[in-house]
Short mmCIF file of C-alpha atoms in Angstrom, two decimals:
data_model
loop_
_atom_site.label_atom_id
_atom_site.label_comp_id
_atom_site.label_asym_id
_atom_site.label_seq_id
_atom_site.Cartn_x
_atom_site.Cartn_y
_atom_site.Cartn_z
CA UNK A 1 0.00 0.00 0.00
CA UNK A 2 1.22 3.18 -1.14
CA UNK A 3 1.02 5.41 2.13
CA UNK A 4 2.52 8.92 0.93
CA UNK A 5 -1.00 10.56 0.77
CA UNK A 6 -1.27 9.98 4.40
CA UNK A 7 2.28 11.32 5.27
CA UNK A 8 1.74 14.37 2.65
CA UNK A 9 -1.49 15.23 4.70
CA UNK A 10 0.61 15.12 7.94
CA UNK A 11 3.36 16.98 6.90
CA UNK A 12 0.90 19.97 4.96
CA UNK A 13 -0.79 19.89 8.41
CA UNK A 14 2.42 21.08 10.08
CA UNK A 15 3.39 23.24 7.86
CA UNK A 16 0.27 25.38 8.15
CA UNK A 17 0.19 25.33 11.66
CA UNK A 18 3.83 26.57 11.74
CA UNK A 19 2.76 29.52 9.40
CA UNK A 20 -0.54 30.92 11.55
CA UNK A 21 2.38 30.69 14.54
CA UNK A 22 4.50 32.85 12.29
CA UNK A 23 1.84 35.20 11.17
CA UNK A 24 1.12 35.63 14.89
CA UNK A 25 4.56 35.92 15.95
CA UNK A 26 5.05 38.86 13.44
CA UNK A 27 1.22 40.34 14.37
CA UNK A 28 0.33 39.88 10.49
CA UNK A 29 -2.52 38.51 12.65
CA UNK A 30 -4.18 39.08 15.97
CA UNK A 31 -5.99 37.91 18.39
CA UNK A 32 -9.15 39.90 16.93
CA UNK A 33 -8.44 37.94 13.53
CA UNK A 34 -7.76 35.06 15.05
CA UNK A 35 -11.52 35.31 16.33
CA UNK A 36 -12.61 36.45 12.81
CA UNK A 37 -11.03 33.70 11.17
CA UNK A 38 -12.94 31.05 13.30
CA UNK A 39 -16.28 32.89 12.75
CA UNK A 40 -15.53 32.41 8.86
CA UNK A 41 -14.77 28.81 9.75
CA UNK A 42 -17.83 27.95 11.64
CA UNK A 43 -20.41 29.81 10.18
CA UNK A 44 -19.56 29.57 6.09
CA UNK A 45 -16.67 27.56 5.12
CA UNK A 46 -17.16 24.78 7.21
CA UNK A 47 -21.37 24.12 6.76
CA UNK A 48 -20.39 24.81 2.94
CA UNK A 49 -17.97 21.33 3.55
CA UNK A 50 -20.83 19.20 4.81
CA UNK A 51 -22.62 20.10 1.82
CA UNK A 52 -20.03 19.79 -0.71
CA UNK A 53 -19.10 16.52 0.78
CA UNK A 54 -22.90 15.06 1.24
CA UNK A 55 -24.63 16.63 -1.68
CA UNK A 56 -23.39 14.47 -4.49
CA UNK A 57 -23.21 11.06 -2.91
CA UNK A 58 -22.83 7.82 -5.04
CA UNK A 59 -24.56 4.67 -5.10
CA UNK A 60 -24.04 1.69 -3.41
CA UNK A 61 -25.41 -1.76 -2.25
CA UNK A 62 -27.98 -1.54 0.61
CA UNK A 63 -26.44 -3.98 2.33
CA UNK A 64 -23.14 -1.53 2.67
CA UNK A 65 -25.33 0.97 3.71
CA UNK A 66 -26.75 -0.91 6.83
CA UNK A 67 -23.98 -2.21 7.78
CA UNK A 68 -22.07 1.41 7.79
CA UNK A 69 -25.13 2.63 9.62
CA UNK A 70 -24.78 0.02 12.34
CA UNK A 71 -21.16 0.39 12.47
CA UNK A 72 -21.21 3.90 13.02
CA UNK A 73 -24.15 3.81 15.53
CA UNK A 74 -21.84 1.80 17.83
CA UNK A 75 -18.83 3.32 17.28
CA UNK A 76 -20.21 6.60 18.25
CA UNK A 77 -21.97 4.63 21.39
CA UNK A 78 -18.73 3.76 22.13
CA UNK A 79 -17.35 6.87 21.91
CA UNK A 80 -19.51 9.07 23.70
CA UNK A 81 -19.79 6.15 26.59
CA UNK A 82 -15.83 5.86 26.80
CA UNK A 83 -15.44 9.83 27.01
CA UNK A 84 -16.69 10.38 30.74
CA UNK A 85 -14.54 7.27 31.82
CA UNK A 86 -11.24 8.24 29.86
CA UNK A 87 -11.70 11.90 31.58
CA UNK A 88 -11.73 10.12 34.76
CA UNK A 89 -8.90 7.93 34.31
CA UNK A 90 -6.70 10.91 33.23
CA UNK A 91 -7.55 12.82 36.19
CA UNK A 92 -9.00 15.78 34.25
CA UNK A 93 -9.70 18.72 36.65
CA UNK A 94 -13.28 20.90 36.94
CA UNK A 95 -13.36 23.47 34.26
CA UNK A 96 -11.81 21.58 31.52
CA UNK A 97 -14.14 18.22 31.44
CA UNK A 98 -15.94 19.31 28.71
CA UNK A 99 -12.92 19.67 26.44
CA UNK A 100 -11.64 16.61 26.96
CA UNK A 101 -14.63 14.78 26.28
CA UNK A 102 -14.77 16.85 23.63
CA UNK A 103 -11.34 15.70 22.65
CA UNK A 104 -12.50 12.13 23.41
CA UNK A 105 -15.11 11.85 20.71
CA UNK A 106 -14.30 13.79 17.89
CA UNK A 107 -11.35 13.08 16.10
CA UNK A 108 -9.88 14.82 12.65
CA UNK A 109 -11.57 12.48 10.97
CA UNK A 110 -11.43 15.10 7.35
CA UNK A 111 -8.45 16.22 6.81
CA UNK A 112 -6.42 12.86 7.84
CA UNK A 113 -9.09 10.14 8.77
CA UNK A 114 -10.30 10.72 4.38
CA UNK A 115 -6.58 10.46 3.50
CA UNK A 116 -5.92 7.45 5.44
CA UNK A 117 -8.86 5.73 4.09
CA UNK A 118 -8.04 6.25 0.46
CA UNK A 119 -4.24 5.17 1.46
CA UNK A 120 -5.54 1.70 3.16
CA UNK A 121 -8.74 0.45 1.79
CA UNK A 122 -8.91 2.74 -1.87
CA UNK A 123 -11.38 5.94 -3.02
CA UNK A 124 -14.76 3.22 -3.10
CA UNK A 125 -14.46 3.31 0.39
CA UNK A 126 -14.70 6.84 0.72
CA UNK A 127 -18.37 7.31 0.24
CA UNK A 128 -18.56 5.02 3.57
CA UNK A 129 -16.54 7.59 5.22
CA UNK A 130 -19.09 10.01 4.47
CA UNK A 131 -21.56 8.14 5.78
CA UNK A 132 -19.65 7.36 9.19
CA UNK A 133 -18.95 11.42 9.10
CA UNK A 134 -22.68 12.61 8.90
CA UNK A 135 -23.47 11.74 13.14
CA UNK A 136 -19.95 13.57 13.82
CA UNK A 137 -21.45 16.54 11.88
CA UNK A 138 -24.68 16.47 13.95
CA UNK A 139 -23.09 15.73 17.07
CA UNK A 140 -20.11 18.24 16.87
CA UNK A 141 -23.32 21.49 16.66
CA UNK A 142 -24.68 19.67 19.59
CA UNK A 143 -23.38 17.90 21.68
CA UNK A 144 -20.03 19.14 20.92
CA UNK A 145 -21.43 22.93 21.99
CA UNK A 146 -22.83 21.40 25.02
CA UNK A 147 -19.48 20.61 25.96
CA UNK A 148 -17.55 23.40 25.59
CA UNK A 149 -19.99 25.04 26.92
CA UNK A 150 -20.37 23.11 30.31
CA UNK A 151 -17.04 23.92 31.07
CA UNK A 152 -18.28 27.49 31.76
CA UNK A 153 -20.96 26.33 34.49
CA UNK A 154 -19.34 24.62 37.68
CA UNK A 155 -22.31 22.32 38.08
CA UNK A 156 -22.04 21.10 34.46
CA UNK A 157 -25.96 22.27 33.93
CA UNK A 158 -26.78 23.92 30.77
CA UNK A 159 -30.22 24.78 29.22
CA UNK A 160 -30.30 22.96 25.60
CA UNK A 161 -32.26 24.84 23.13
CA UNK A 162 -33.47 25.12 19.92
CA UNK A 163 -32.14 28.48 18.73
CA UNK A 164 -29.12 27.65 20.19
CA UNK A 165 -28.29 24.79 17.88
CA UNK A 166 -30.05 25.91 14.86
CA UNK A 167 -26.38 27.13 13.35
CA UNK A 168 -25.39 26.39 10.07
CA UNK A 169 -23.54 23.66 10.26
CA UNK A 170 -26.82 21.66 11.57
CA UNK A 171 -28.77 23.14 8.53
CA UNK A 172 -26.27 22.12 5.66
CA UNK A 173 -25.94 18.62 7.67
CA UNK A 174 -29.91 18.66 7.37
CA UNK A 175 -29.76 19.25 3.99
CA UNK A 176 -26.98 16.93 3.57
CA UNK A 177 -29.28 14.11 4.58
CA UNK A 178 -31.95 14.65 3.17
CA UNK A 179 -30.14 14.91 -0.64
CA UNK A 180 -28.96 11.60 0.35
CA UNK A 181 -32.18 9.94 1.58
CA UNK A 182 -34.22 11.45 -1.28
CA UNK A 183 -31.85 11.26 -4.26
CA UNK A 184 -32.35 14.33 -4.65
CA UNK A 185 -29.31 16.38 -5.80
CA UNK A 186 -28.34 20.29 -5.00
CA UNK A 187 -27.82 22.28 -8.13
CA UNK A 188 -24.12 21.90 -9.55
CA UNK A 189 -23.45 25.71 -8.96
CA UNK A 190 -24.27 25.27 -5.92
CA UNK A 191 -21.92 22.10 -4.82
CA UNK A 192 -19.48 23.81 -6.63
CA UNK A 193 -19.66 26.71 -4.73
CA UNK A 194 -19.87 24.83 -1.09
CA UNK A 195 -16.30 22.57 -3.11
CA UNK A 196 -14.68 25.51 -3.32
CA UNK A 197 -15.75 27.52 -0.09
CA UNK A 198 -15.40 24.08 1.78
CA UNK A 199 -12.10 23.78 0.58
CA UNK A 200 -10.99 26.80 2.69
CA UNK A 201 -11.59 25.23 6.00
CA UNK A 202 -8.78 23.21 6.72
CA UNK A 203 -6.07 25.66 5.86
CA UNK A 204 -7.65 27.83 7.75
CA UNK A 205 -8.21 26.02 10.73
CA UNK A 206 -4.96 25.19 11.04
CA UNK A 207 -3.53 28.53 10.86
CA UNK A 208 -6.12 29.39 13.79
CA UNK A 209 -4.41 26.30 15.77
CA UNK A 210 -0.61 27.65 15.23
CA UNK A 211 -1.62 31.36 16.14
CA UNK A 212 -3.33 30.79 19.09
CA UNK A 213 -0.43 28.22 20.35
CA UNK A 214 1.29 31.09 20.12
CA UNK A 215 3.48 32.41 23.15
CA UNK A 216 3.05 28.58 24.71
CA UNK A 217 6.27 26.59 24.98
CA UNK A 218 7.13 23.34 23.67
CA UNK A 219 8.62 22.01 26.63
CA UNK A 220 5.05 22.59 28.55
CA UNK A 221 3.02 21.28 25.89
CA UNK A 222 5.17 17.77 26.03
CA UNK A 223 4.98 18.12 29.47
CA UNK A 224 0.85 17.41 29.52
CA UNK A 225 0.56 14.20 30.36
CA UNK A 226 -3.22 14.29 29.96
CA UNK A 227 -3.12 15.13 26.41
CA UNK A 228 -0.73 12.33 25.57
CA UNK A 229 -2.29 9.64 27.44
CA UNK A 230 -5.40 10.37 26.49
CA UNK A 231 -4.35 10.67 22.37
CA UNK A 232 -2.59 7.69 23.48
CA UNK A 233 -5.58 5.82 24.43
CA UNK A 234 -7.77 7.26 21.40
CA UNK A 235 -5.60 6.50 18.54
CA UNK A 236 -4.60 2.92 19.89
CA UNK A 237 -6.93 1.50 22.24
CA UNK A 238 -9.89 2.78 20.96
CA UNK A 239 -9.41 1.26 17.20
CA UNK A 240 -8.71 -2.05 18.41
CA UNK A 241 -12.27 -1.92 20.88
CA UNK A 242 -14.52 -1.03 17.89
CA UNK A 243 -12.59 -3.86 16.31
CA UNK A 244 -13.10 -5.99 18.39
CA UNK A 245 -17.37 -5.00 18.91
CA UNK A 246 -17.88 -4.86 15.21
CA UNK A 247 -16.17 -7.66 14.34
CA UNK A 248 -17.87 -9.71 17.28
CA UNK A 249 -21.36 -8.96 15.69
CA UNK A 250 -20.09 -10.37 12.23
CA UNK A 251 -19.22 -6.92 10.42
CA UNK A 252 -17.09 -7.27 7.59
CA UNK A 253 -15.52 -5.37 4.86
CA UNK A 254 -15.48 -1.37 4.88
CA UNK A 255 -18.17 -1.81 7.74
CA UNK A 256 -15.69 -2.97 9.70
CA UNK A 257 -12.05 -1.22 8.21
CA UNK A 258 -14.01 2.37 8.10
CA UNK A 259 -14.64 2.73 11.84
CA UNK A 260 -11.41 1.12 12.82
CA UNK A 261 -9.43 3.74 11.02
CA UNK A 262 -11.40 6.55 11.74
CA UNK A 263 -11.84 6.10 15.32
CA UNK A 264 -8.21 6.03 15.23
CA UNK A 265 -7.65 9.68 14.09
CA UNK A 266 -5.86 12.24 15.97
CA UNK A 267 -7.82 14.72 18.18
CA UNK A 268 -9.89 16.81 15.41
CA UNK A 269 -9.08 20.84 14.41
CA UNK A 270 -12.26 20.85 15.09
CA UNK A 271 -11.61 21.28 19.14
CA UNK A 272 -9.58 24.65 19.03
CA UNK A 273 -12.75 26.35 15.99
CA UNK A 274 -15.60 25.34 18.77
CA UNK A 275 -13.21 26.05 22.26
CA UNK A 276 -12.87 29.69 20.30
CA UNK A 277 -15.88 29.67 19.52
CA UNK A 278 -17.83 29.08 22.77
CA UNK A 279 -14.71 30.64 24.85
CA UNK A 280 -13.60 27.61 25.85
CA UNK A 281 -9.96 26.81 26.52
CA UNK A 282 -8.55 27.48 23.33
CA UNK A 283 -4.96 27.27 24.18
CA UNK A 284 -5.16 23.59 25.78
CA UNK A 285 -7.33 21.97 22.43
CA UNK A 286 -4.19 23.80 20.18
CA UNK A 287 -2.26 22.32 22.59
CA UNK A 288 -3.67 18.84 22.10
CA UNK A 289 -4.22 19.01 18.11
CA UNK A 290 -0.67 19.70 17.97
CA UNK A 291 0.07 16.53 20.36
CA UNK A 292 -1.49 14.37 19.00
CA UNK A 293 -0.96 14.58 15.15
CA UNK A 294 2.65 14.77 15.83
CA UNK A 295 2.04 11.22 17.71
CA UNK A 296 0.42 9.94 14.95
CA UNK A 297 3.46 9.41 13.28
CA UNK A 298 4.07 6.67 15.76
CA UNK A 299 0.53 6.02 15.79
CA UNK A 300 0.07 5.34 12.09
CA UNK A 301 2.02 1.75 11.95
CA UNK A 302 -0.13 -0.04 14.56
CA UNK A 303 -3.16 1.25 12.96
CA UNK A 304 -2.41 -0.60 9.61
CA UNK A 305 -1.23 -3.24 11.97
CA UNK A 306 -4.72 -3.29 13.62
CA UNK A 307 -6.52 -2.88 10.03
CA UNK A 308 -4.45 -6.27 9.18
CA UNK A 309 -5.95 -8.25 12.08
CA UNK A 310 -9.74 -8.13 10.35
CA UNK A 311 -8.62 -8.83 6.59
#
């Protein structure tokens, strides 16, 4: 298997990062931009990805379909159920719960978990990708606010609500969905539009990750052992349990190979757009993006080794 698309994405990823810490560093860019930058993000570019990526779905057998669907039902059970326990074991303090549950259940399953799927199983797979990606879409405008946001409130209460949630990444995942259920297909301007305004996002969001690491040094962020055990835990651990439950219930094939490898993605860019966003602690989910892709370098090798175990 030809693995250079997965090590190109890597390396781009660093590279980007290291250029938002430059522009900071020179005040090209401030904080003030830094916050405009993840409005663009959350509000246009990245609801303009959903759609771009769900809009113009191929066919496939039905058969894939439920099997993906149960996969991905389980693996985000899994997920979500594992992220309360995980933030216990790594003694997370009050005040930053949230984010690491956060951290625990969305990884950067776009930019490196689509990659990495191409690299090990081949571009048919990638419309099952898409499929495992449209819960993390839903989930990251909800539950993945709710989060960040309980951080704010010592007693971890928040009032859920409608308007609160009604953003526009929910509404392009809506439409996402239904295009997909209904066969019914946006009109090419438009996908075009969302491919090329969707294309912006990751770029982006990784310049917002190196600015705002900014001032923090590298000694302190190696020093987290939170971060690493945790990452450590996600990106090994975790692929080898949803293994192990899919493959237990007789799931085979890119049912079973999809969730492995995505489950076993790096902590997404995703955490440092919404901890931003929401005001949450911005500086700890750069922090851990930057952690754990660089461990995924180590990573990467016992996640094809895993992969191998249900072929």
């Amino acid at each position: 298997m030809d693995f250079s698309l997965v090590i190109t994405q890597v390396i781009i990823l660093f590279f980007i990062m290291l250029l938002g810490y430059v522009l900071r560093s020179k005040h090209i860019i401030t904080d003030e931009g830094i916050k405009n930058f993840s409005s663009l993000i959350f509000y246009v570019t990245m609801p303009a990805m959903i759609i771009a990526s769900l809009g113009n779905t191929a066919t496939t057998k039905l058969s894939d379909l439920y099997d993906i669907a149960l996969a991905t039902f389980l693996t985000y059970i899994i997920l979500i159920g594992m992220a309360p326990v995980l933030t216990k074991l790594v003694k997370v303090p009050i005040g930053s719960k949230g984010l690491y549950r956060f951290m625990v259940i969305f990884g950067n399953v776009g930019f490196i978990g689509f990659p990495m799927i191409i690299a090990l199983l081949g571009e048919d797979a990638l419309f099952m990708a898409a499929i495992f990606n449209i819960p993390f879409n839903l989930l990251l405008y909800t539950l993945g606010v709710y989060l960040i946001l309980s951080d704010k409130n010592k007693n971890h209460k928040i009032e859920w609500s409608v308007k609160q949630f009604m953003n526009p990444g929910i509404i392009a995942t809506l439409i996402g969905i239904t295009s997909f259920l209904t066969g019914w297909k946006l009109p090419s301007t438009i996908l075009n539009i969302s491919d090329v305004l969707g294309g912006i996002t990751t770029p982006l969001a990784m310049i917002v990750v190196g600015a705002s690491l900014f001032g923090v040094q590298l000694k302190t962020i190696f020093k987290n052992y939170r971060i690493f055990l945790l990452s450590l835990i996600r990106m090994i651990l975790f692929p080898l349990g949803v293994g192990f439950v899919l493959s237990s219930i007789g799931l085979t094939g890119y049912g079973l190979w999809v969730p492995i490898i995505l489950s076993g993605m790096p902590i997404g860019t995703n955490t440092v757009i919404m901890a931003r966003q929401y005001e949450g602690n911005t500086l700890e989910a750069s922090e851990a993006v930057f952690l754990s892709t660089l461990m995924m370098v180590l990573t990467i090798p016992i996640l094809i080794m895993i992969v191998g175990l249900y072929t």
